[in-house]
XYZ file of C-alpha atoms in Angstrom:
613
model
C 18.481 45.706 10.404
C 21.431 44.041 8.512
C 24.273 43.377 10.575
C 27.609 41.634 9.494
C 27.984 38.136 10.774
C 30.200 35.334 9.860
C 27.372 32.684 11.496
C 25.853 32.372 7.712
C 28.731 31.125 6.282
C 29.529 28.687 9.191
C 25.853 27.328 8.979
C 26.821 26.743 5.610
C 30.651 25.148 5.762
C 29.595 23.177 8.867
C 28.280 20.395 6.793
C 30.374 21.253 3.776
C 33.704 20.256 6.124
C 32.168 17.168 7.903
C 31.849 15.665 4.547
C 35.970 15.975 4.210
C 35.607 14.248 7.821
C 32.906 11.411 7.032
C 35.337 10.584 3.716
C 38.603 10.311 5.842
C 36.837 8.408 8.188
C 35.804 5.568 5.700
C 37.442 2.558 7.789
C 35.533 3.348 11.149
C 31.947 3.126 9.980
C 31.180 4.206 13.642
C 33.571 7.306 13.671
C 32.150 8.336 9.817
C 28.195 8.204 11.555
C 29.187 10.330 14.485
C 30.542 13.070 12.645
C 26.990 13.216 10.125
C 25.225 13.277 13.831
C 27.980 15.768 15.549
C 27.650 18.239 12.065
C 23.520 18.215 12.318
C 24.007 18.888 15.906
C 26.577 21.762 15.063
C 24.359 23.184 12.159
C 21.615 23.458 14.015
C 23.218 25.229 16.952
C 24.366 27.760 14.981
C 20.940 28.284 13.188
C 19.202 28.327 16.195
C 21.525 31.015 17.436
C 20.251 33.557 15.267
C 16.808 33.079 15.573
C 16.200 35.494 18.913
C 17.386 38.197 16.617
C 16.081 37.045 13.262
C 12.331 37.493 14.956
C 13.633 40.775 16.642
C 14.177 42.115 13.172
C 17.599 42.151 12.852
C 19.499 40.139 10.206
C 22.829 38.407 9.407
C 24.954 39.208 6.273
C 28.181 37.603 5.458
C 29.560 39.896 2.094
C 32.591 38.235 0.007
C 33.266 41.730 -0.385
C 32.461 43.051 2.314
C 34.545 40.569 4.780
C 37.409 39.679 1.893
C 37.186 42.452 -0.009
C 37.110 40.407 -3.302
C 34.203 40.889 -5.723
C 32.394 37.474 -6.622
C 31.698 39.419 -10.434
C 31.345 42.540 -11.615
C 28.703 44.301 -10.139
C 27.407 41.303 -7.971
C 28.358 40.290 -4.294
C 28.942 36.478 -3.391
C 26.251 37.205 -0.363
C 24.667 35.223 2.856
C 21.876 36.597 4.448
C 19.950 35.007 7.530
C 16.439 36.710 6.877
C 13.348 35.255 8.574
C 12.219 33.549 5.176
C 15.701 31.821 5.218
C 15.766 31.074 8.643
C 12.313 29.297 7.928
C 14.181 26.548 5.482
C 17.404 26.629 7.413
C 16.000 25.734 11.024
C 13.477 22.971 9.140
C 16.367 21.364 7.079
C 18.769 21.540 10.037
C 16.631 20.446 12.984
C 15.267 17.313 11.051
C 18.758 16.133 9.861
C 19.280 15.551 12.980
C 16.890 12.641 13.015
C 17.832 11.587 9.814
C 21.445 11.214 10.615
C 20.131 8.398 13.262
C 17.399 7.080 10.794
C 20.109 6.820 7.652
C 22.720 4.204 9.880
C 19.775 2.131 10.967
C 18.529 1.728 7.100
C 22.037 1.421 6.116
C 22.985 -0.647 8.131
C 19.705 -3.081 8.238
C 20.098 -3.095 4.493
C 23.873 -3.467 4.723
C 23.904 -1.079 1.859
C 27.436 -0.639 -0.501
C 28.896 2.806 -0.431
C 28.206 3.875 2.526
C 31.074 6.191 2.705
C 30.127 7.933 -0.335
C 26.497 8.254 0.557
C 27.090 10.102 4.143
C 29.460 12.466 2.560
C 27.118 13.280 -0.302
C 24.041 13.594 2.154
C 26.203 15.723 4.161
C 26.841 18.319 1.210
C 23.311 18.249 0.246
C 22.560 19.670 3.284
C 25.079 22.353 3.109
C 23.788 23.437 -0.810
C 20.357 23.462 1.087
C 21.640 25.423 4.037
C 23.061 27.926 1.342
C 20.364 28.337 -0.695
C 18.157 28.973 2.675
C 20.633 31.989 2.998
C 21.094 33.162 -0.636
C 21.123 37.153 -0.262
C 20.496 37.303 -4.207
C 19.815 35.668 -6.835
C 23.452 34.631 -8.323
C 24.040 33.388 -5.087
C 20.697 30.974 -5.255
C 21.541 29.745 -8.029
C 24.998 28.745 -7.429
C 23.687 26.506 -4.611
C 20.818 25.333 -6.440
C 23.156 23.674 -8.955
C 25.420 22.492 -6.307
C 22.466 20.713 -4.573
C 21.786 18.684 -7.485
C 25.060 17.638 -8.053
C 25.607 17.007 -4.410
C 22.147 14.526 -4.096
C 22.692 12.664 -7.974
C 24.862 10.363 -5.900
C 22.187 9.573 -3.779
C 19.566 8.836 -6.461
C 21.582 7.118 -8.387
C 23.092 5.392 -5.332
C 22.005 1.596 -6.082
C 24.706 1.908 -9.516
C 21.712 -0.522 -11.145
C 20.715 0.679 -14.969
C 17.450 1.796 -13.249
C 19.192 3.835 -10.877
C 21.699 5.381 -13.500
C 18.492 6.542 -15.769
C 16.937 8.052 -13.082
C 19.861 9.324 -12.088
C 20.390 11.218 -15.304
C 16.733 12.153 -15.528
C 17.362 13.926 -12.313
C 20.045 15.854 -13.428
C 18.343 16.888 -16.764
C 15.468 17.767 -15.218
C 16.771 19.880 -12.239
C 20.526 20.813 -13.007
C 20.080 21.753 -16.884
C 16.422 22.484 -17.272
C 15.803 24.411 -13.910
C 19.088 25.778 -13.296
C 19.141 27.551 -17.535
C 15.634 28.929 -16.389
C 17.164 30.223 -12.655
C 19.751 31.437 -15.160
C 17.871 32.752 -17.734
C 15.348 34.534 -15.225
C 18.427 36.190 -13.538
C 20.284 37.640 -16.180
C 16.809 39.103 -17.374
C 16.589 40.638 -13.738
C 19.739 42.259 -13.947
C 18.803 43.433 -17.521
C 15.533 44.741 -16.851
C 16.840 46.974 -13.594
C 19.613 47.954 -15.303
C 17.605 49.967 -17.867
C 16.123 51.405 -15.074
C 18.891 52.254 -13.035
C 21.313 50.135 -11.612
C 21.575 46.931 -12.001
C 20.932 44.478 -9.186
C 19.740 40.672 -8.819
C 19.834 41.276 -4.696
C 16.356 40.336 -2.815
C 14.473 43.053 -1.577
C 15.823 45.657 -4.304
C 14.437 44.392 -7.549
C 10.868 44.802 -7.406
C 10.493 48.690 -8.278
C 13.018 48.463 -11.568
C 10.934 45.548 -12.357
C 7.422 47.436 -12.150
C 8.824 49.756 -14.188
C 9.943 47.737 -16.935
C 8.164 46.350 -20.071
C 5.235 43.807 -18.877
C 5.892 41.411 -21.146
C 9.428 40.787 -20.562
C 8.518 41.052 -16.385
C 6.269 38.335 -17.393
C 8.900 36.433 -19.289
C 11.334 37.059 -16.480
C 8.963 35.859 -13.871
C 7.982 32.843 -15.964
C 11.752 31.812 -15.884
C 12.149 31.995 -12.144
C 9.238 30.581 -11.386
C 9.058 27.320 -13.466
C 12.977 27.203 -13.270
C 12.298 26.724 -9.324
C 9.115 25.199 -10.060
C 11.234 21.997 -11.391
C 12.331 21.128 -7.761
C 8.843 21.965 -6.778
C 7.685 19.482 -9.003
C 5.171 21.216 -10.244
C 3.462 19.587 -13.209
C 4.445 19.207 -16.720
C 7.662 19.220 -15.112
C 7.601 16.528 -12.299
C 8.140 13.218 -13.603
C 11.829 12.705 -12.417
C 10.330 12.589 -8.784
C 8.653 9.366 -8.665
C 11.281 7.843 -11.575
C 14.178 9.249 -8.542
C 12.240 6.616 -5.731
C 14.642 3.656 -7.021
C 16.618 5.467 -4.319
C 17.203 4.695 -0.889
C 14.637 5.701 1.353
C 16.844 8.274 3.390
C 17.024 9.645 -0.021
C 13.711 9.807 -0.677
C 13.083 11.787 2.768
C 15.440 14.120 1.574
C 14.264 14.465 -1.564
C 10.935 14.695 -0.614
C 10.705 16.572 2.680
C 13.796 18.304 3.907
C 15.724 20.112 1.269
C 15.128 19.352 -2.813
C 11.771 19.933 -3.377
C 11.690 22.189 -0.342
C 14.156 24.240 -2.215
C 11.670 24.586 -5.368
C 8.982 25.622 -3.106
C 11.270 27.573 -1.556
C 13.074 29.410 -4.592
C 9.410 30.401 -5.906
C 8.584 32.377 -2.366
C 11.790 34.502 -3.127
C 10.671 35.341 -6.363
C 7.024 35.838 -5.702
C 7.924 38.085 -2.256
C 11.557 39.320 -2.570
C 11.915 39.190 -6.110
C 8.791 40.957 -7.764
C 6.852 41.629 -4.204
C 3.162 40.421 -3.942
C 1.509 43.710 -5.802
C 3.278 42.867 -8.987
C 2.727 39.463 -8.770
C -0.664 39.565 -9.192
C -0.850 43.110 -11.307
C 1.180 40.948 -14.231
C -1.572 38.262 -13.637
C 1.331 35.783 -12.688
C -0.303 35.365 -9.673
C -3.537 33.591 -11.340
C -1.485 31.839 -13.687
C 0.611 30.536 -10.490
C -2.318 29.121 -8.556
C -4.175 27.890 -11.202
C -0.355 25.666 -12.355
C -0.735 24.718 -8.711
C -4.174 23.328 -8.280
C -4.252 21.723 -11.692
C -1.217 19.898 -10.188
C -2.465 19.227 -6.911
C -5.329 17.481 -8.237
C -4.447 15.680 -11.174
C -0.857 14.423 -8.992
C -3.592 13.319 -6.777
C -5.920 11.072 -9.592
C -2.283 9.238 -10.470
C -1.155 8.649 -6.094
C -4.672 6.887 -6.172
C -3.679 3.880 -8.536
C 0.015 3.622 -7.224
C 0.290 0.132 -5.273
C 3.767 0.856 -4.456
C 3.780 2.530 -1.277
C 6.787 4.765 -1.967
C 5.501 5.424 -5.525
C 2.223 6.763 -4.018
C 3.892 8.728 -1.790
C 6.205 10.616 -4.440
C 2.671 11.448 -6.341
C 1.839 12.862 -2.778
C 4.499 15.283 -2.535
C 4.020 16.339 -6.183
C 0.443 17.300 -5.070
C 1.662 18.376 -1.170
C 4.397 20.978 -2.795
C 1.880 22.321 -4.643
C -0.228 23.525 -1.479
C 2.901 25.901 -0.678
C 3.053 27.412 -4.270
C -0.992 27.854 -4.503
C -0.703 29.154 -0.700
C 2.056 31.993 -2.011
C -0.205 32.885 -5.263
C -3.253 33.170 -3.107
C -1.753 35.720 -1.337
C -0.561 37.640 -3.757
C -3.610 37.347 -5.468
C -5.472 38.177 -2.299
C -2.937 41.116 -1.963
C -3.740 42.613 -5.294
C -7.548 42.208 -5.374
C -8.433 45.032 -2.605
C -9.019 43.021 -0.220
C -8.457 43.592 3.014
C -4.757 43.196 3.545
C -5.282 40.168 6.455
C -6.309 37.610 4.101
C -2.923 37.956 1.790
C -1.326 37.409 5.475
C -3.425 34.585 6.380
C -2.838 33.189 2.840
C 0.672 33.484 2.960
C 1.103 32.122 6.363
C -0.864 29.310 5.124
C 1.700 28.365 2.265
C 4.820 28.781 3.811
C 3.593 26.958 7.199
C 2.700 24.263 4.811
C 6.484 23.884 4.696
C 7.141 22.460 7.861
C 3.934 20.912 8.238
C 4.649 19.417 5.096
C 8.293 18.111 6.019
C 7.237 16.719 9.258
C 4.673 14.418 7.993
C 6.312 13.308 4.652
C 9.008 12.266 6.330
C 7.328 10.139 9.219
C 5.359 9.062 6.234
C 9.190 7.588 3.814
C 11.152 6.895 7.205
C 7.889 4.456 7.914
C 8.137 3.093 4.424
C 11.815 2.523 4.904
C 11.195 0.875 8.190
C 8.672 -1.385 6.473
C 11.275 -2.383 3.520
C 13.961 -3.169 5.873
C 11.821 -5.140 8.408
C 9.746 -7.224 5.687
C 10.711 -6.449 2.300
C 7.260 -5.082 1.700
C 7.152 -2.352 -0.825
C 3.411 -2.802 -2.435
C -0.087 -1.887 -0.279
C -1.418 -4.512 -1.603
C 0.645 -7.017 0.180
C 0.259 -5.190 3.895
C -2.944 -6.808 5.345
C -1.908 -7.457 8.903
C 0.840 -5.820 8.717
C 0.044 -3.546 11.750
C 0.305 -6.481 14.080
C 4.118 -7.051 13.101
C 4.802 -3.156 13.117
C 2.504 -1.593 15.716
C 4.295 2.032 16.237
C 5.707 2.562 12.531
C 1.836 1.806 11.171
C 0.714 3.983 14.109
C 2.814 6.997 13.106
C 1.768 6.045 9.879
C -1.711 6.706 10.176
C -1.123 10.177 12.291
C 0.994 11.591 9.416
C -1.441 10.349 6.557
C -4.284 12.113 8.118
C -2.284 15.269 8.873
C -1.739 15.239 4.816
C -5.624 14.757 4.759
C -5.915 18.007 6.787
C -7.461 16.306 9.850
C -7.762 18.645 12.963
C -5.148 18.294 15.587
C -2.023 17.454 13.009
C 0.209 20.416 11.580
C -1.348 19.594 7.952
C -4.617 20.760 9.151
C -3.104 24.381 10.504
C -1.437 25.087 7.044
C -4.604 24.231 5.228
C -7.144 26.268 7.213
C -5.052 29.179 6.636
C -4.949 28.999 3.228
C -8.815 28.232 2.901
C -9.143 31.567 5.202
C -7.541 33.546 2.714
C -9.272 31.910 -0.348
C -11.989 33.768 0.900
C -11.130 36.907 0.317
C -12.592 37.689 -3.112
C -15.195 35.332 -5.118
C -12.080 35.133 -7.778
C -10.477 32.683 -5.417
C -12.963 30.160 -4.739
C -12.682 28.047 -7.192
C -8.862 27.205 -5.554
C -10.180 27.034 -2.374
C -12.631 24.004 -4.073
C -9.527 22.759 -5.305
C -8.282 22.411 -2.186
C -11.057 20.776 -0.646
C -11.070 18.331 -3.451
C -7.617 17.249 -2.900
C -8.104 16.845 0.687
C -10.804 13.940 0.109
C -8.003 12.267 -2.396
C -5.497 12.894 0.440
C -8.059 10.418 2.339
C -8.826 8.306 -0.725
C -5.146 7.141 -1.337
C -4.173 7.446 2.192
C -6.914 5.081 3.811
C -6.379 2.291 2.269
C -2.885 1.974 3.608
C -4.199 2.486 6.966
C -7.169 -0.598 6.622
C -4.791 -3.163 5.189
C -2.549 -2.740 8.248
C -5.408 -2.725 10.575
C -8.227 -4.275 9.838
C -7.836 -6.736 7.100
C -5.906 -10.341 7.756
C -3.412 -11.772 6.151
C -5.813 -14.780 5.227
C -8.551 -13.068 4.721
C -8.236 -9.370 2.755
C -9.131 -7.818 -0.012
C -6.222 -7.042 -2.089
C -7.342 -4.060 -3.608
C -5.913 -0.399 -2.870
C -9.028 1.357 -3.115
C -12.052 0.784 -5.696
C -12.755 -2.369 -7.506
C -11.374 -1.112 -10.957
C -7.955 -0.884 -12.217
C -7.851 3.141 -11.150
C -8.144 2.033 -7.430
C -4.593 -0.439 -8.049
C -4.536 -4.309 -8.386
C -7.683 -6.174 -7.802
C -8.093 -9.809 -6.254
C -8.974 -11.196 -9.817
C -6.595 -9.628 -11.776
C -3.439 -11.043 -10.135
C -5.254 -14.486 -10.353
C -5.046 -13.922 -13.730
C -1.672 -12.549 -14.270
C -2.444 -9.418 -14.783
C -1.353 -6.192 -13.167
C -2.581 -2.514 -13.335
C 0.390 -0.631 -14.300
C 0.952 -3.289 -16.852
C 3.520 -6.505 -17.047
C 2.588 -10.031 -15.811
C 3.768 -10.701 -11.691
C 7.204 -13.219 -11.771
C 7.328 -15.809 -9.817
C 8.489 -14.850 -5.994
C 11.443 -15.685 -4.694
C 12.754 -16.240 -1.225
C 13.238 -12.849 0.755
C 17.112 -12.747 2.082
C 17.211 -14.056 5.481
C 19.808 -13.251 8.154
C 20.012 -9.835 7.785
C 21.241 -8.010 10.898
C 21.759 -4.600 11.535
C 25.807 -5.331 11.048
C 25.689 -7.851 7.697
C 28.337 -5.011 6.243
C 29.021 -2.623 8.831
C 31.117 -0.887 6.807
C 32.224 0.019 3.355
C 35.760 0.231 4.970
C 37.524 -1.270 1.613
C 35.419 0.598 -0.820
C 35.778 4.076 0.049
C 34.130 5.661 -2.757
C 31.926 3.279 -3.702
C 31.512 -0.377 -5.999
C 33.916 0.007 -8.701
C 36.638 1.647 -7.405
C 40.444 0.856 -7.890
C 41.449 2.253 -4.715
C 44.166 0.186 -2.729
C 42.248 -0.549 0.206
C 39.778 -2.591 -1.762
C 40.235 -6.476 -0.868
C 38.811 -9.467 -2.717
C 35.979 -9.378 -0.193
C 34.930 -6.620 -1.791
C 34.023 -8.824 -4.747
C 32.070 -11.095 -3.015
C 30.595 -7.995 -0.848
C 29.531 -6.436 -4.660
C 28.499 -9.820 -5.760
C 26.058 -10.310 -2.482
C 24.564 -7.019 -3.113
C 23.366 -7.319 -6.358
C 21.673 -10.737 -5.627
C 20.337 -9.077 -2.823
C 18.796 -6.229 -4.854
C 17.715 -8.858 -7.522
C 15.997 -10.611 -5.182
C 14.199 -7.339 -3.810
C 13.026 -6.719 -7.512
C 11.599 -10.055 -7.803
C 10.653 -10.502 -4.406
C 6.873 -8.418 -3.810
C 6.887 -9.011 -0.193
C 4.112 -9.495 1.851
C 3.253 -11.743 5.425
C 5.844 -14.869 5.782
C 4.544 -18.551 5.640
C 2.156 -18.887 8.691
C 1.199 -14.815 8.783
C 3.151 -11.495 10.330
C 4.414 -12.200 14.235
C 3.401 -9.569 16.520
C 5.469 -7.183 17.690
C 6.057 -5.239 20.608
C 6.412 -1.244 19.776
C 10.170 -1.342 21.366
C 10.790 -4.867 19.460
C 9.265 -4.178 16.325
C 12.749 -2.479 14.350
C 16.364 -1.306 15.941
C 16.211 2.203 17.736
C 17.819 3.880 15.492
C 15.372 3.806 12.997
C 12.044 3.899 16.179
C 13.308 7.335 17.832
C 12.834 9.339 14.846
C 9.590 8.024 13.506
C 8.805 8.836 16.784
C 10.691 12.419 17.082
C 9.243 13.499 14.081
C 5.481 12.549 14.249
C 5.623 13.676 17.736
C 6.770 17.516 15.876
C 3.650 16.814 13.320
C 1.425 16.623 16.232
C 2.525 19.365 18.310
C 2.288 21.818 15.063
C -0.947 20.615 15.166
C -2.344 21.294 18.280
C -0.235 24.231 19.485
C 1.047 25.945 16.471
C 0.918 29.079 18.643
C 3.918 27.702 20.555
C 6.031 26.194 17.617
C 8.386 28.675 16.485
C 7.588 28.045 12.933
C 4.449 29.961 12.902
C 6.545 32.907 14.517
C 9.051 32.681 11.767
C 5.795 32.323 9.450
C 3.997 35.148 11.154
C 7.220 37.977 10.736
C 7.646 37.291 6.996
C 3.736 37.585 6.033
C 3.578 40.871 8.009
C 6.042 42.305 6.390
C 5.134 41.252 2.765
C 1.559 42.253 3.403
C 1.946 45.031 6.034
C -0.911 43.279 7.494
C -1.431 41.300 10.918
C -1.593 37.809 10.753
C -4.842 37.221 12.811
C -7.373 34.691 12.001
């Protein structure tokens, strides 16, 4: 039962105002960190608030005209609603910010990174555009904040100011900000068209799907089409993934983001609204945009898949991951509808749909144990390729460890949440003999997950730094570099290896504490900026020259072994640790992580159907 409540809007301007704070906090690096910690804290206790009642069935509406009395546009409401599906992406992007807050000074820092001011503020605003998007009541609303979100993280991608940087910067922006938003667009107007002629007009969740059975197929297909791939962009989901792996010149707090807590999540999010608040499940699949959904997803799934296998960059293979990992949740959400639509009995469209959208935590907790591990890698030994990580366990015992557990929860290996998420959805493949062939493609993709996944796990472990074979995975150029062809100059994604040069010694945790006379970034005429700002600019962009030339790998005389406690600063330990700790406990007692509740409430009432396996 909707009931007005002003708690969507703060979960919302909670963030929005500690970005005002981190900015005017710019000369006390210390102060500018606690409020990114304080506003995660904040967010997430006002989330968590509403939870008791969101699983209760009640839900919270802020209306702009409503509580203001002014109307956002003619005939459509500026609306919040806390509904369990939102609540689902709210309480995962604000609970693992949390941890990220800690994990982004420790990289920062270790790094000593330019701009720092400018990137907490603009991480900060991500995460309210994520927040508000989480509690879009319709689909104006969405939309707004899906623009705003990638406007608020194209600082962050293009956050090194390098030419590399600035293209993928701009290919981010084309991609998801003109391409995805005209389609969101497109798709909406369409909506408010096609119910229009059937009544009265409306874009609001929940309130669409009758006007829209009603209208012509062909333009419900068109309409659907629009959402779908226009969310599908953040998704990732293939022809129309490509700025995702170009966007990992980033920093890796950036790439968690990107990858785990609120961009792509909002794809994968955007195309549950349309498949279950938007059209509903039954005309999902009587259109046949259901089929033509999962069979987008597994073709994407698998081929993203083929490509992670002959990455040697570790966060390059990992952004092929999430391509394929995204599309789990979007083949989960057309199997049930699909499911739903066949005749079936009504429990496998739940179990389905459980499955996909559980895949959204599941999926969040291991990718980012999987980048914040990556990151710790980079800063600790300017390693960035597999190829160069034999031994490396020995030096980094816990990140390699919580390595490994995430990487086999992506697998679907019992007793991590990956495993949960995937079961589900194979349960609900079963329904009909139509579905089968996904539920192949699934299994398929789970031996890749292993393929690509393994041999970052043996390097570490069992190889030596003296004594390892160099290759990723097969003894062909598919598999990554081989022994013999860097002997020869060679190397698989083309280009000839330059010569190494000396990785940057000395750097602490405080080499540039602060960005204290740059507020707003390398560039800027500000009158706080000193002349050691020059030489601050200057030592960056060696440093990140170096980086590019330098590939990494053990130090003269092999890697030092490491305590756990000793092995990186705490900042960046406790959430690697946090996080695959959350991973694990989805795992093994899903029944007790409120996630599956959440899950569990918004299947039953799409399916009117129990969620019991």
């Amino acid at each position: 039962m909707p009931q007005p409540s002003i708690l969507p809007l703060a979960a919302v301007l909670i963030s929005a105002v500690a970005t005002a704070l981190i900015v005017a906090s710019y000369r006390y690096p210390n102060v500018r960190e606690s409020w990114s910690v304080l506003a995660a804290l904040a967010k997430f206790g006002v989330i968590a608030s509403m939870l008791p009642g969101i699983l209760d069935g009640e839900e919270y509406v802020w209306s702009m005209q409503e509580q203001l009395g002014v109307q956002f546009l003619p005939g459509i409401d500026f609306v919040l609603r806390a509904d369990p599906l939102g609540m689902l992406f709210a309480m995962l992007a604000s609970f693992l910010w949390i941890f990220t807050a800690f994990y982004t000074a420790g990289y920062m820092r270790g790094l000593g990174e330019h701009a720092q001011t400018r990137f907490f503020a603009a991480f900060a605003a991500s995460l309210s555009t994520a927040v508000g998007i989480a509690f879009a009541g319709n689909l104006v609303t969405i939309f707004l904040f899906y623009e705003l979100l990638s406007v608020a993280t194209y600082p962050l991608v293009a956050h090194d100011e390098t030419e590399e940087a600035r293209i993928a910067g701009r290919k981010y922006l084309a991609y998801t900000f003109f391409g995805g938003g005209v389609l969101v667009l497109g798709g909406t107007v369409l909506t408010y068209w096609l119910t229009g002629l059937q009544g009265a007009a409306t874009v609001t969740f929940g309130e669409t799907a009758t006007a829209l059975a009603q209208a012509d197929p062909i333009f419900a297909q068109i309409t659907f089409a629009m959402l779908a791939l226009g969310f599908g962009v953040k998704a990732a989901i293939m022809p129309l993934h490509s700025w995702l792996p170009d966007a990992m010149v980033a920093p890796t707090p950036v790439s968690g983001l990107l990858h785990a807590v609120a961009v792509v999540k909002s794809g994968a999010f955007g195309v549950a609204r349309v498949v279950i608040d938007v059209f509903g499940l039954e005309l999902t699949a009587t259109l046949g945009m259901a089929t033509a959904l999962a069979a987008l997803a597994a073709f994407t799934l698998l081929a993203s898949s083929v490509i992670a296998l002959r990455k040697d960059n570790l966060k390059r293979r990992l952004a092929y991951s999430t391509v394929s990992q995204l599309s789990y949740i979007v083949l989960g959400i057309a199997l049930g509808a699909i499911a739903f639509g066949s005749g079936a009995d009504p429990r496998y469209a739940a179990i389905a749909l459980a499955g996909g959208l559980l895949h959204i935590p599941a999926h969040a907790f291991m990718k980012l144990t999987l980048f914040f591990c990556a990151g710790a890698i980079h800063v600790e030994t300017h390693t960035d390729d597999i190829s160069d990580m034999a031994g490396i366990g020995k030096r980094m015992p816990l990140t390699l460890s919580a390595f490994a557990i995430a990487a086999a929860g992506m697998a679907g290996i019992p007793l991590v949440a990956g495993f949960v998420s995937k079961f589900y959805m194979l349960v609900g493949a079963s329904a009909d003999p139509s579905m089968w062939a996904f539920a192949a493609a699934l299994v398929v993709s789970g031996v890749f997950n292993v393929a690509y996944f393994w041999p970052v796990v043996y390097q570490a472990f069992f190889e030596s730094e003296d004594a390892h074979d160099a290759k990723p995975l097969v003894e062909f150029p598919i598999g990554g570099k081989r022994v013999g062809d860097v002997k020869e100059g060679l190397l698989t994604d083309g280009g000839t290896p330059e010569d190494d040069t000396d990785a940057d010694e000395g750097l602490a945790v405080d080499a540039h504490p602060s960005d204290a006379d740059v507020p707003f970034g390398v560039g800027s005429d500000d009158a706080g900026a000193s002349d050691g700002h020059d030489d601050h600019t200057e030592d960056h962009d060696a440093h990140h020259d170096d980086d590019h030339h330098h590939h990494g790998g053990p130090p003269e005389g092999g890697w030092v072994r490491h305590k756990p406690w000793t092995e990186s600063t705490w900042l960046m330990l406790m959430p690697i640790t946090v996080i695959v700790t959350g991973a694990i406990a989805l795992g093994i007692v899903p029944d007790h992580a409120v996630f599956l509740d959440v899950v569990e409430v918004i299947a039953e009432a799409a399916t009117g159907a129990e969620v019991a396996l």
